[in-house]
Coordinates of C-alpha atoms and ligand atoms in Angstrom, one line a residue:
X1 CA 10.5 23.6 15.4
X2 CA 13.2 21.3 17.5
X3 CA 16.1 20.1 15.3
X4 CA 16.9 16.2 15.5
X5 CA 13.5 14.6 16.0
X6 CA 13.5 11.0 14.8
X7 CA 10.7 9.7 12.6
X8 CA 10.4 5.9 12.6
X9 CA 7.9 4.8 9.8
X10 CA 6.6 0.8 9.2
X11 CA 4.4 -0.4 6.8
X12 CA 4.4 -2.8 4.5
X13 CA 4.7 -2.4 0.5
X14 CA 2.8 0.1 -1.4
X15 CA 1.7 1.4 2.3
X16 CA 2.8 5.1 1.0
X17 CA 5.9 4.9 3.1
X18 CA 8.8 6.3 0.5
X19 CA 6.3 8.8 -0.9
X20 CA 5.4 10.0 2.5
X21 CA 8.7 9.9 4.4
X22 CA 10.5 11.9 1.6
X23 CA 8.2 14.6 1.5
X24 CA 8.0 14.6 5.6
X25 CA 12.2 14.5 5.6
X26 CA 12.3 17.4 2.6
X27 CA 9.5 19.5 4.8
X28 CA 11.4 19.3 7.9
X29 CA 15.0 19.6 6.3
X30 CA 15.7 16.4 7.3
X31 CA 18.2 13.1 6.7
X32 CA 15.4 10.8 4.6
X33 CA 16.6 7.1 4.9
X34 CA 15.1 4.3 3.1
X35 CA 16.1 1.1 4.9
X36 CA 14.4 -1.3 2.7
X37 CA 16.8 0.0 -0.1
X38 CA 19.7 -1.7 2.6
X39 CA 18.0 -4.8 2.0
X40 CA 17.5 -4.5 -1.4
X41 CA 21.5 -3.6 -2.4
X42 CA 22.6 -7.0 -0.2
X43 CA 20.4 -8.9 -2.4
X44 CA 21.3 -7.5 -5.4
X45 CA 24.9 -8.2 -4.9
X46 CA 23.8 -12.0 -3.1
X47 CA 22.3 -12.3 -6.8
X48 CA 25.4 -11.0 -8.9
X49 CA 27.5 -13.2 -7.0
X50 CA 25.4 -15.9 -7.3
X51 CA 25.4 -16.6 -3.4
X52 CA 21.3 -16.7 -2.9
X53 CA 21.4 -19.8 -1.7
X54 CA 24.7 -19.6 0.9
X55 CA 23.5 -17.8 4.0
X56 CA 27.2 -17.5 4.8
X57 CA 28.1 -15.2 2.3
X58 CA 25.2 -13.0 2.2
X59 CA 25.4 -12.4 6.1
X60 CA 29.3 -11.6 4.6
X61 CA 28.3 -9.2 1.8
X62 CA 25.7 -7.4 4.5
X63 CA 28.5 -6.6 7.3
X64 CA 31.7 -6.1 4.5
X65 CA 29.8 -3.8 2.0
X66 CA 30.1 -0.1 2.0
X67 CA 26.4 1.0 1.5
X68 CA 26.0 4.3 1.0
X69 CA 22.7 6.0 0.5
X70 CA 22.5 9.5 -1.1
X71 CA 19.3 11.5 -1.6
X72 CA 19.4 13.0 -4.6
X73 CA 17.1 15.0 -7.1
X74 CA 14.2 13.2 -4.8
X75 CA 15.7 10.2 -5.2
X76 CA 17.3 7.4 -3.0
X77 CA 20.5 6.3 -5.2
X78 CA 22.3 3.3 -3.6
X79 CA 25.8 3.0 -3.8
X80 CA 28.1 -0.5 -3.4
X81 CA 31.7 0.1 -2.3
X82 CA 31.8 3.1 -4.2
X83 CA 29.2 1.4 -7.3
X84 CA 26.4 3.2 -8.7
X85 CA 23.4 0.1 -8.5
X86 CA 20.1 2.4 -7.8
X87 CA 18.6 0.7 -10.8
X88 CA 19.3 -2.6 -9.9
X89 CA 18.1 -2.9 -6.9
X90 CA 14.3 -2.4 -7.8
X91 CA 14.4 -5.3 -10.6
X92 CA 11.6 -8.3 -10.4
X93 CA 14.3 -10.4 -9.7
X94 CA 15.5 -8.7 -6.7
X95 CA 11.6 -7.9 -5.6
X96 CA 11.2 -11.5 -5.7
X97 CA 14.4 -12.4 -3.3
X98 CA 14.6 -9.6 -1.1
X99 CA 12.3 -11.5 1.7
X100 CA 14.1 -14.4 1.9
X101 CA 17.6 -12.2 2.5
X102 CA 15.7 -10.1 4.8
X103 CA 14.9 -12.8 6.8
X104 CA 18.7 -13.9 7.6
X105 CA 19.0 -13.2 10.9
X106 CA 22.9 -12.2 10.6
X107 CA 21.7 -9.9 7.4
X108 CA 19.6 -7.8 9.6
X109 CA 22.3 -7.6 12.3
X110 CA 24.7 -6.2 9.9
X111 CA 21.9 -3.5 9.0
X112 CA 20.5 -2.4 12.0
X113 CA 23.5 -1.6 13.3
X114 CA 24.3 0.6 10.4
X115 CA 21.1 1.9 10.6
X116 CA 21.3 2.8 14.0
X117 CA 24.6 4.5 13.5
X118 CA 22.7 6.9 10.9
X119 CA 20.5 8.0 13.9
X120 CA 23.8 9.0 15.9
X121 CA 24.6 11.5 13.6
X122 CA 22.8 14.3 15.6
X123 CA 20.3 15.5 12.9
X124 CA 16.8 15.1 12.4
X125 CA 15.7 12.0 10.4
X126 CA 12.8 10.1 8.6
X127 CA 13.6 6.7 8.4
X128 CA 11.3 4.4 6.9
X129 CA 11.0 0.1 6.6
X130 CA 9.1 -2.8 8.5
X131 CA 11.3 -3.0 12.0
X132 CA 12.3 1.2 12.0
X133 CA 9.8 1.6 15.0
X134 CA 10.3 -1.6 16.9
X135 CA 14.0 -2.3 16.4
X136 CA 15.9 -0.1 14.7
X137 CA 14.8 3.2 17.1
X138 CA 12.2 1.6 19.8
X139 CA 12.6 5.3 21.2
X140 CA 12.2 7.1 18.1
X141 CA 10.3 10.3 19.0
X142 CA 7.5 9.7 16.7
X143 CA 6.5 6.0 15.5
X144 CA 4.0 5.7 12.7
X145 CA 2.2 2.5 11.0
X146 CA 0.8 2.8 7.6
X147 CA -1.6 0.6 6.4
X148 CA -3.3 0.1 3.3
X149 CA -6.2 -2.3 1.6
X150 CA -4.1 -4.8 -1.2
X151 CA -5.7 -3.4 -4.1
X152 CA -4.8 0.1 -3.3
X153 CA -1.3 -0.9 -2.8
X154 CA -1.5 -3.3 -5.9
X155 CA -2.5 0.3 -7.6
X156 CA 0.3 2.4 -6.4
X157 CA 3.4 -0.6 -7.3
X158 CA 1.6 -1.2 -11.0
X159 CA 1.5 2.8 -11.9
X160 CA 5.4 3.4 -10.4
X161 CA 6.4 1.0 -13.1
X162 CA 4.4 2.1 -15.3
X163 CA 6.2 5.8 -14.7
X164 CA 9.6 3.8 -15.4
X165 CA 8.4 2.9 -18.4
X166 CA 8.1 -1.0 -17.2
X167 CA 5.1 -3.0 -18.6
X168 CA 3.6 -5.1 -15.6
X169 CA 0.9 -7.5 -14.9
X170 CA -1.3 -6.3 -12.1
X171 CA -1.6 -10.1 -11.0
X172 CA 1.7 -10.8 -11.0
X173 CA 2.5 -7.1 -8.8
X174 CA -0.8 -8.3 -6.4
X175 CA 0.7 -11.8 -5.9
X176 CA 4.7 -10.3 -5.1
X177 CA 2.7 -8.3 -2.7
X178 CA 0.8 -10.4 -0.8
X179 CA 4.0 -12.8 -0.9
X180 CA 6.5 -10.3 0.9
X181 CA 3.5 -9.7 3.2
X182 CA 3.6 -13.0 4.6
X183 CA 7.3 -13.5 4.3
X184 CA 8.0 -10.3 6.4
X185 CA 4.8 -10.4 8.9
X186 CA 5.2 -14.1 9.5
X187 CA 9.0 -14.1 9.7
X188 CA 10.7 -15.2 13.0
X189 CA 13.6 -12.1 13.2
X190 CA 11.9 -8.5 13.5
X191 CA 8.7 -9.3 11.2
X192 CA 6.6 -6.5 10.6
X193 CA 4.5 -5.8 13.0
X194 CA 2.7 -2.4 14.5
X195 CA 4.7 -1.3 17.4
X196 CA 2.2 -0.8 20.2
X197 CA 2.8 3.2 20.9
X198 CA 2.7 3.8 16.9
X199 CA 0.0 6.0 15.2
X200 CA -1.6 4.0 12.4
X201 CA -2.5 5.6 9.4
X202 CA -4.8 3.4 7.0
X203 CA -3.6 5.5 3.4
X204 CA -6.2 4.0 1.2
X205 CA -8.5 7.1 0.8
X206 CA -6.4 9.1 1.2
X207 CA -3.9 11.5 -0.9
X208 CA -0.2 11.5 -0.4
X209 CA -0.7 15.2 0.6
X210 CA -3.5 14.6 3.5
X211 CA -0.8 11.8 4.6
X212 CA 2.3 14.4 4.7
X213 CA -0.1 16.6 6.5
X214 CA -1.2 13.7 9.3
X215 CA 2.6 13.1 10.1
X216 CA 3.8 16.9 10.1
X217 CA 0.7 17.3 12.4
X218 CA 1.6 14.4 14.8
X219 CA 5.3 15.4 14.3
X220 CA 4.5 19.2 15.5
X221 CA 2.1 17.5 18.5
X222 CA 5.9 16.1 19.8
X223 CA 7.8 18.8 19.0
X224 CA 4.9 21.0 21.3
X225 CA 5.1 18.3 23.9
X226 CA 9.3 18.1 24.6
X227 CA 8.6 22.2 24.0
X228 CA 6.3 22.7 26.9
X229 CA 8.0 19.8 29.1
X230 CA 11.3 22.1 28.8
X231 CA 9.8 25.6 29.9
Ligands
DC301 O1 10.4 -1.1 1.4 P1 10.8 -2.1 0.3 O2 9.6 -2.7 -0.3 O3 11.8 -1.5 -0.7 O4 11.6 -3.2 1.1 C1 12.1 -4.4 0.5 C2 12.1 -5.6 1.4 O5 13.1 -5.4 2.4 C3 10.8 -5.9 2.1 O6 10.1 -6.9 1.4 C4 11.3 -6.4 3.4 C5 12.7 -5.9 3.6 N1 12.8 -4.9 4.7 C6 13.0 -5.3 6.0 O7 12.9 -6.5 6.2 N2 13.2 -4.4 7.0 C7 13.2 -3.1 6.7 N3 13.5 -2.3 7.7 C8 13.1 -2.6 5.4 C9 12.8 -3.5 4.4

C-alpha cells in the first residue's frame, strides 16, 4: 500500500474516534495523533495556573508550551515542557473546561499550526478531533465523520471510566456530553461540523472491529485510486 496517506477523522465524543484511529494508525504503521489530547493539556495547565478565566494567558500557555505527544503501549501519553500529565488531562475537571478553551480563537491558532506541522513530517498519519478534516488538513487524502446516537456514546464514556477504576454517574457523563456537543458544534471558530467530501460512519451498531474495517476499506479505495492514476 502507498506510504504517507493522511487520515483526517471528526466526530464528536464517544463517536469511536480514539479507538478507531489507533487501531487504523497501528494497522497501517502509521503516526496516530490525538488532537483533542492538544486541547486537553492547554487546559490542564490554564487550570494549574489558575488562568481559566484570562484568555490572554491561555492563548500564551497554547503557543509557549512544548506539547509533545508519544504513543505508547497503545496509549496517547501527553507531555508539558518535558512533564509527564497523561493522567491529568482526562480529569472531570478538565472534561468540564476543555470547550470553553477550545473555543479561544488564539488557542486553536497556536494548535493547528502545530498540528499541521505533524503532517509535514512525511509519514503516514491518522489524526483524529472535531476540525482534522476541515481545518487542520482540508486535503487530507481520506476524511471521515463518525457519528453516533447519545446513549451509545453515553455507554462507551461511562464503561472507559469504569476500566480506570473511576465510579461515574451515567447522567452526569450524558449531560458533559451533550454539553461539549453544543459548545463545539455551535461555536463560532472551526465548530464541528461534517466536512462536505467526508465519509460518515454512524458507529452505533456497530463493533470497533467492523469500524476499523470501513476505514482500512475506504483507505485502500484511495490508495487504489492515486495507484491507478499513476500507471
Ligand atoms: O476528543 P476529546 O473529547 O478528547 O476532545 C476534548 C475537547 O477538545 C473537545 O470537547 C473539543 C476539543 N477539540 C477541538 O476543539 N478540536 C479538536 N481538533 C479536538 C478536540
Amino acid at each position: 500500500m502507498s506510504k504517507n496517506l493522511i487520515v483526517a477523522i471528526d466526530g464528536p465524543a464517544g463517536s469511536g474516534k480514539s479507538t478507531s484511529a489507533k487501531l487504523v494508525a497501528r494497522h497501517l504503521g502509521y503516526l496516530y495523533v490525538d488532537s483533542g489530547a492538544m486541547y486537553r493539556a492547554v487546559t490542564f495547565l490554564a487550570i494549574k495556573k489558575n488562568v481559566l478565566n484570562n484568555n490572554d494567558e491561555i492563548i500564551k500557555l497554547a503557543e509557549e508550551t512544548n506539547i509533545e505527544l508519544k504513543f505508547i503501549d497503545g496509549e496517547t501519553r501527553v507531555f508539558t515542557n518535558g512533564k509527564n500529565i497523561t493522567d491529568g488531562i482526562r480529569s472531570v475537571e478538565v472534561n468540564e473546561n476543555v470547550s470553553i478553551v477550545s473555543k479561544i480563537d488564539g488557542v486553536r491558532k497556536a494548535l493547528v499550526k502545530k498540528q499541521k506541522a505533524m503532517g509535514n513530517l512525511n509519514c503516514g498519519i491518522v489524526m483524529e478531533g472535531r476540525d482534522i478534516t476541515t481545518v487542520v488538513f482540508p486535503n487530507a487524502d481520506v476524511k471521515i465523520f463518525l457519528t453516533a446516537s447519545i446513549e451509545r456514546r453515553t455507554e462507551r464514556r461511562v464503561k472507559e471510566y469504569n476500566e480506570k477504576g473511576i465510579d461515574v454517574g451515567v447522567n452526569e457523563i450524558q449531560q458533559n456530553i451533550s454539553l461539549r456537543d453544543k459548545l463545539d458544534s455551535t461555536r463560532e471558530v472551526s465548530p464541528l461540523v461534517k466536512a462536505e467530501d467526508a465519509i460518515e460512519i454512524d458507529t452505533s451498531k456497530v463493533t470497533i472491529e467492523e469500524q476499523v474495517e470501513k476505514i482500512l476499506a475506504i483507505v485502500k479505495e484511495t490508495v487504489d485510486k492515486k495507484d491507478s492514476k499513476r500507471k
